[in-house]
Amino acid sequence: MSNQQPAVTFEEIRALLRNLPGPDLDSGTAALLRERQLTKPAGSLGRLEELAQWVATWQGQHPPDIRRPRVAVFAGNHGVAANGVSAYPQAVTAQMVANFQNGGAAVNQLCEAADADLRVYELDLENPTADFTQGPAMGEEECCRTMAYGMMAVEMGIQLLALGEMGIGNSTSAAALSLALFGGEAADWTGRGTGVDDAGLARKIAAVEAGLAANPQAKDDPLEALRRLGGYELAAIAGAILAARVARVPVLLDGFACTAAAAVLFKADRRALDHCVVAHRSVEPGHSRLLEAIGKEPLLDLGMRLGEGSGATLAINIVKSAVACHGGMATFADAGVSGREG
């Protein structure tokens, strides 16, 4: 990550949140009207029909088009990992980034299957965030700079953005963020992540509790929660989601950590994630609770908990299929098929 990112402040981010573009109702209505004319019983393609309308609404065009999907994976390291909250050492973050770059990870294969462009963003892996059990993970300028970096990942021409992350310790960060944003108990949000044993799970829960105790201000403001309890990759994801909204790019969110980053924006403005669909339900127990809190129903539930954008990438083909049916099917009039009577 370059140190030459544009200067951004929390006030500027709050102003952006107050002025997010809304849905393109004309495009959404055009999609709905076409859907009613296609050669099938109304509603028979279920969520595929909703997805086609969602893409049209947030792209601001009809018919929708997703020939150029992008997968963006942000990687960062967490100071809280020093508390023994992961089954893997922090060096694995950089090793997995190298694996992404060499084409050897699951997300690489899923991108190939979806004909999607993969971009991997390293966020100062040699310098983790501070340990949030002792104080804020990031300063405000640091958090804002990282959000700005994430915004720059939304380049012109992208038609669908799938977001993911890599970072040892980030399920602990996601649990702490979720607790700060939505309340409850640390144990409600904390799971086994990379597969920690009972002692490791107890350390994770203790770290989440200590994080909230050391950063009580995190409960008062979602951006403060992000900087105090989040990580570089989570801040970058939040920035990318905002930039995608401004650029009219629909977004697929991955699992628990990715959704926790997005939830920061939801807590600031309940409409901030309207252009986002959650791709899958993670096995991580906090994810179901988080999905309920932000009012999102995931597309897939396959028992996955890998991260690295794998669930979001897998869902690209579902969205592509929805758009293909919407644009390619004949209407009743085109096919000479009798429509529904009455």
Coordinates of C-alpha atoms in Angstrom, one line a residue:
M1 CA 0.0 0.0 0.0
S2 CA 1.4 3.4 -1.0
N3 CA 1.7 6.2 1.5
Q4 CA 0.6 8.6 -1.3
Q5 CA -3.2 8.0 -1.0
P6 CA -5.5 11.0 -1.1
A7 CA -6.1 12.7 2.3
V8 CA -9.5 11.7 3.5
T9 CA -11.1 12.4 6.9
F10 CA -14.0 10.7 8.7
E11 CA -16.0 13.8 8.2
E12 CA -15.6 13.5 4.4
I13 CA -16.6 9.8 4.6
R14 CA -19.7 10.7 6.6
A15 CA -20.5 13.4 4.0
L16 CA -20.2 10.7 1.3
L17 CA -22.5 8.4 3.2
R18 CA -25.1 11.2 3.4
N19 CA -25.0 11.7 -0.3
L20 CA -24.8 8.1 -1.7
P21 CA -26.7 7.7 -5.1
G22 CA -29.9 5.9 -4.8
P23 CA -31.4 3.1 -7.0
D24 CA -32.1 3.8 -10.7
L25 CA -35.8 3.1 -10.5
D26 CA -36.4 3.5 -14.2
S27 CA -33.9 0.7 -15.0
G28 CA -35.3 -1.5 -12.2
T29 CA -38.8 -1.0 -13.5
A30 CA -37.7 -1.9 -17.0
A31 CA -36.2 -5.1 -15.7
L32 CA -39.4 -5.9 -13.8
L33 CA -41.6 -5.3 -16.8
R34 CA -39.4 -7.5 -19.1
E35 CA -39.4 -10.2 -16.4
R36 CA -43.2 -10.4 -16.6
Q37 CA -43.1 -11.0 -20.3
L38 CA -40.6 -13.9 -20.4
T39 CA -41.6 -17.4 -21.3
K40 CA -42.1 -18.8 -17.8
P41 CA -44.6 -18.6 -15.0
A42 CA -44.2 -15.5 -12.9
G43 CA -41.7 -16.0 -10.1
S44 CA -40.6 -19.4 -11.4
L45 CA -36.9 -18.4 -11.5
G46 CA -37.0 -17.3 -7.9
R47 CA -34.1 -15.2 -6.8
L48 CA -32.6 -15.2 -10.3
E49 CA -35.4 -12.8 -11.2
E50 CA -34.5 -10.6 -8.2
L51 CA -30.9 -10.6 -9.1
A52 CA -31.5 -9.5 -12.7
Q53 CA -33.5 -6.6 -11.4
W54 CA -30.9 -5.8 -8.7
V55 CA -28.1 -5.6 -11.3
A56 CA -30.1 -3.4 -13.6
T57 CA -31.2 -1.1 -10.7
W58 CA -27.7 -0.5 -9.4
Q59 CA -25.9 -0.5 -12.7
G60 CA -28.4 2.1 -13.8
Q61 CA -29.0 0.5 -17.1
H62 CA -31.3 -2.0 -18.8
P63 CA -30.6 -4.6 -20.0
P64 CA -28.0 -5.3 -17.3
D65 CA -24.5 -6.5 -18.4
I66 CA -21.8 -8.3 -16.4
R67 CA -19.3 -9.3 -18.9
R68 CA -16.5 -7.7 -16.9
P69 CA -16.7 -8.9 -13.3
R70 CA -13.8 -8.1 -10.9
V71 CA -12.7 -10.0 -7.8
A72 CA -10.8 -7.8 -5.3
V73 CA -9.1 -9.5 -2.4
F74 CA -7.5 -7.3 0.3
A75 CA -4.8 -8.7 2.6
G76 CA -3.8 -7.3 5.9
N77 CA -2.3 -8.4 9.2
H78 CA -3.6 -7.8 12.7
G79 CA -1.8 -7.0 15.9
V80 CA -4.4 -9.0 17.9
A81 CA -3.0 -12.2 16.4
A82 CA -0.2 -11.9 19.0
N83 CA -2.8 -13.2 21.5
G84 CA -2.9 -16.7 20.1
V85 CA -6.3 -16.3 18.4
S86 CA -5.5 -18.2 15.2
A87 CA -4.3 -21.8 14.4
Y88 CA -1.9 -20.3 11.9
P89 CA 1.1 -17.9 12.2
Q90 CA 0.8 -14.4 10.8
A91 CA 3.3 -15.2 8.1
V92 CA 0.6 -17.2 6.4
T93 CA -1.0 -14.0 5.2
A94 CA 1.9 -13.1 2.9
Q95 CA 2.4 -16.7 1.9
M96 CA -1.2 -16.9 0.8
V97 CA -0.9 -13.6 -1.1
A98 CA 2.0 -15.3 -3.0
N99 CA -0.2 -18.3 -3.6
F100 CA -2.9 -16.0 -5.1
Q101 CA -0.3 -14.4 -7.3
N102 CA 1.0 -17.8 -8.5
G103 CA -2.5 -19.0 -9.3
G104 CA -2.6 -21.8 -6.7
A105 CA -5.5 -20.8 -4.4
A106 CA -9.1 -21.7 -4.5
V107 CA -10.1 -18.2 -5.5
N108 CA -7.9 -18.5 -8.6
Q109 CA -9.7 -21.5 -9.8
L110 CA -13.1 -20.0 -9.1
C111 CA -12.1 -16.8 -11.0
E112 CA -11.2 -18.9 -14.0
A113 CA -14.5 -20.7 -13.9
A114 CA -16.3 -17.4 -13.7
D115 CA -14.1 -15.6 -16.3
A116 CA -13.5 -13.0 -13.6
D117 CA -10.5 -10.7 -13.3
L118 CA -8.7 -11.2 -9.9
R119 CA -6.8 -8.4 -8.2
V120 CA -5.0 -8.9 -4.9
Y121 CA -4.1 -5.9 -2.7
E122 CA -1.4 -6.1 0.0
L123 CA -1.8 -3.7 2.8
D124 CA 1.5 -3.2 4.5
L125 CA 1.8 -6.8 5.6
E126 CA 5.1 -6.2 7.4
N127 CA 3.4 -3.7 9.7
P128 CA 0.3 -5.1 11.3
T129 CA -2.4 -3.0 12.9
A130 CA -1.9 -2.3 16.7
D131 CA -3.2 -4.9 19.1
F132 CA -6.7 -3.7 19.8
T133 CA -6.8 -5.4 23.2
Q134 CA -4.4 -2.5 24.3
G135 CA -6.0 0.4 22.4
P136 CA -7.1 1.4 18.9
A137 CA -6.0 -0.8 16.0
M138 CA -5.5 2.3 13.7
G139 CA -5.3 6.0 13.9
E140 CA -8.0 8.0 12.1
E141 CA -5.7 9.1 9.3
E142 CA -4.4 5.6 8.9
C143 CA -7.9 4.2 8.7
C144 CA -9.0 6.9 6.3
R145 CA -6.0 6.4 4.1
T146 CA -6.7 2.7 3.9
M147 CA -10.4 3.3 3.0
A148 CA -9.2 5.6 0.2
Y149 CA -6.9 2.9 -1.0
G150 CA -9.9 0.5 -1.1
M151 CA -11.9 3.1 -3.1
M152 CA -9.2 3.1 -5.8
A153 CA -9.8 -0.6 -6.5
V154 CA -13.1 0.4 -8.2
E155 CA -11.8 1.1 -11.7
M156 CA -13.8 2.3 -14.7
G157 CA -15.5 -0.5 -16.6
I158 CA -16.1 -2.9 -13.8
Q159 CA -19.6 -4.2 -14.0
L160 CA -19.8 -6.4 -10.9
L161 CA -17.4 -6.4 -7.9
A162 CA -16.8 -9.5 -5.7
L163 CA -15.0 -8.6 -2.5
G164 CA -12.9 -10.8 -0.2
E165 CA -10.1 -10.7 2.3
M166 CA -7.1 -12.5 3.7
G167 CA -5.6 -11.8 7.1
I168 CA -4.7 -14.0 10.0
G169 CA -6.7 -12.8 13.0
N170 CA -9.4 -11.1 11.0
S171 CA -12.3 -13.3 12.3
T172 CA -11.4 -12.0 15.8
S173 CA -11.5 -8.5 14.4
A174 CA -14.8 -9.2 12.7
A175 CA -16.3 -10.5 16.0
A176 CA -15.1 -7.5 17.9
L177 CA -16.6 -5.2 15.2
S178 CA -19.9 -7.0 15.2
L179 CA -20.1 -6.8 19.0
A180 CA -19.4 -3.1 19.0
L181 CA -22.0 -2.4 16.2
F182 CA -24.8 -4.7 17.4
G183 CA -24.2 -5.6 21.0
G184 CA -24.7 -9.0 22.7
E185 CA -21.8 -11.0 24.2
A186 CA -18.4 -11.7 22.8
A187 CA -19.2 -15.4 22.7
D188 CA -22.2 -14.7 20.4
W189 CA -19.9 -13.4 17.7
T190 CA -16.8 -15.5 18.1
G191 CA -16.1 -18.8 16.3
R192 CA -13.2 -21.1 15.6
G193 CA -12.0 -19.2 12.5
T194 CA -9.1 -21.1 11.1
G195 CA -9.9 -24.1 13.3
V196 CA -8.7 -23.2 16.8
D197 CA -9.2 -25.7 19.6
D198 CA -11.2 -25.0 22.8
A199 CA -8.3 -23.1 24.4
G200 CA -7.8 -21.0 21.2
L201 CA -11.5 -20.2 21.2
A202 CA -11.4 -19.1 24.8
R203 CA -8.4 -16.8 23.9
K204 CA -10.4 -15.3 21.0
I205 CA -13.4 -14.6 23.2
A206 CA -11.1 -13.0 25.8
A207 CA -9.5 -10.9 23.1
V208 CA -12.8 -9.6 21.8
E209 CA -13.9 -8.8 25.3
A210 CA -10.6 -7.0 26.0
G211 CA -10.9 -5.1 22.7
L212 CA -14.3 -3.6 23.7
A213 CA -13.0 -2.8 27.2
A214 CA -10.0 -1.0 25.8
N215 CA -12.0 0.8 23.1
P216 CA -15.4 1.8 24.6
Q217 CA -15.8 4.6 22.1
A218 CA -16.2 1.9 19.4
K219 CA -19.8 1.4 20.5
D220 CA -20.7 5.1 19.8
D221 CA -19.7 5.5 16.2
P222 CA -19.3 2.9 13.4
L223 CA -16.3 4.5 11.9
E224 CA -14.6 4.6 15.3
A225 CA -15.5 0.9 15.6
L226 CA -13.7 0.3 12.3
R227 CA -10.5 2.1 13.2
R228 CA -10.4 0.8 16.8
L229 CA -11.3 -2.8 16.2
G230 CA -10.9 -3.4 12.5
G231 CA -8.0 -4.1 10.2
Y232 CA -6.4 -2.7 7.1
E233 CA -8.2 -5.2 4.8
L234 CA -11.5 -4.5 6.4
A235 CA -11.1 -0.7 6.1
A236 CA -10.2 -1.2 2.4
I237 CA -13.3 -3.3 1.8
A238 CA -15.5 -0.6 3.4
G239 CA -13.9 2.0 1.0
A240 CA -14.4 -0.3 -2.0
I241 CA -18.1 -0.7 -1.2
L242 CA -18.5 3.1 -1.0
A243 CA -16.7 3.7 -4.3
A244 CA -18.7 1.0 -6.0
R245 CA -21.9 2.7 -4.9
V246 CA -20.8 6.0 -6.4
A247 CA -19.6 4.3 -9.6
R248 CA -22.9 2.2 -9.9
V249 CA -21.2 -1.1 -9.5
P250 CA -23.2 -3.9 -7.8
V251 CA -21.2 -5.7 -5.1
L252 CA -21.1 -9.4 -4.0
L253 CA -19.9 -9.7 -0.4
D254 CA -18.0 -12.8 0.9
G255 CA -18.2 -14.3 4.4
F256 CA -18.0 -13.1 8.0
A257 CA -15.0 -10.8 7.9
C258 CA -16.1 -9.1 4.6
T259 CA -19.7 -8.7 5.9
A260 CA -18.5 -7.2 9.2
A261 CA -16.6 -4.6 7.2
A262 CA -19.7 -3.8 5.2
A263 CA -21.8 -3.7 8.4
V264 CA -19.8 -0.6 9.5
L265 CA -21.5 1.3 6.6
F266 CA -24.9 -0.2 7.3
K267 CA -24.7 1.0 10.9
A268 CA -23.9 4.5 9.6
D269 CA -26.7 4.4 7.0
R270 CA -29.2 1.6 6.6
R271 CA -29.3 2.2 2.8
A272 CA -25.5 2.0 2.4
L273 CA -25.6 -1.7 1.4
D274 CA -28.6 -1.7 -0.9
H275 CA -26.2 -2.2 -3.9
C276 CA -24.7 -5.3 -2.1
V277 CA -25.7 -8.9 -2.0
V278 CA -24.1 -11.4 0.4
A279 CA -22.9 -14.3 -1.6
H280 CA -22.9 -17.1 1.0
R281 CA -23.5 -17.9 4.6
S282 CA -20.2 -18.8 6.4
V283 CA -20.0 -21.6 8.8
E284 CA -18.5 -19.0 11.2
P285 CA -21.4 -18.7 13.8
G286 CA -21.3 -14.9 14.0
H287 CA -22.1 -14.6 10.3
S288 CA -25.7 -15.8 10.6
R289 CA -26.3 -13.4 13.5
L290 CA -24.7 -10.6 11.4
L291 CA -26.8 -11.3 8.4
E292 CA -29.9 -11.0 10.5
A293 CA -28.7 -7.7 11.9
I294 CA -28.2 -6.2 8.5
G295 CA -31.2 -7.8 6.9
K296 CA -29.4 -9.8 4.2
E297 CA -30.3 -13.3 2.9
P298 CA -27.2 -15.0 1.4
L299 CA -27.4 -16.6 -2.0
L300 CA -25.5 -19.8 -1.1
D301 CA -25.1 -21.9 2.0
L302 CA -22.5 -24.5 1.2
G303 CA -20.7 -24.9 4.5
M304 CA -17.8 -22.8 3.4
R305 CA -15.4 -20.8 5.7
L306 CA -12.3 -20.2 3.6
G307 CA -12.4 -16.5 3.0
E308 CA -10.2 -15.1 0.2
G309 CA -13.4 -14.0 -1.7
S310 CA -14.2 -17.6 -2.5
G311 CA -17.9 -17.5 -1.8
A312 CA -18.3 -14.1 -3.5
T313 CA -16.5 -15.4 -6.6
L314 CA -18.5 -18.6 -6.7
A315 CA -21.7 -16.4 -6.8
I316 CA -20.6 -14.5 -9.9
N317 CA -21.8 -17.4 -12.1
I318 CA -25.2 -17.3 -10.4
V319 CA -25.5 -13.6 -11.1
K320 CA -24.3 -14.1 -14.7
S321 CA -27.0 -16.8 -15.1
A322 CA -29.7 -14.5 -13.8
V323 CA -28.6 -11.8 -16.3
A324 CA -28.3 -14.3 -19.1
C325 CA -31.9 -15.6 -18.6
H326 CA -33.2 -12.0 -18.3
G327 CA -31.6 -10.8 -21.5
G328 CA -31.7 -13.9 -23.6
M329 CA -35.1 -15.6 -23.0
A330 CA -37.8 -14.9 -25.4
T331 CA -41.0 -13.1 -24.4
F332 CA -44.4 -14.7 -24.9
A333 CA -44.9 -12.4 -27.9
D334 CA -41.5 -13.3 -29.4
A335 CA -42.1 -17.1 -29.1
G336 CA -45.7 -17.2 -29.9
V337 CA -46.5 -18.7 -26.6
S338 CA -49.8 -18.0 -24.9
G339 CA -49.3 -16.0 -21.7
R340 CA -51.2 -16.5 -18.4
E341 CA -54.9 -15.8 -18.7
G342 CA -56.7 -13.5 -16.4

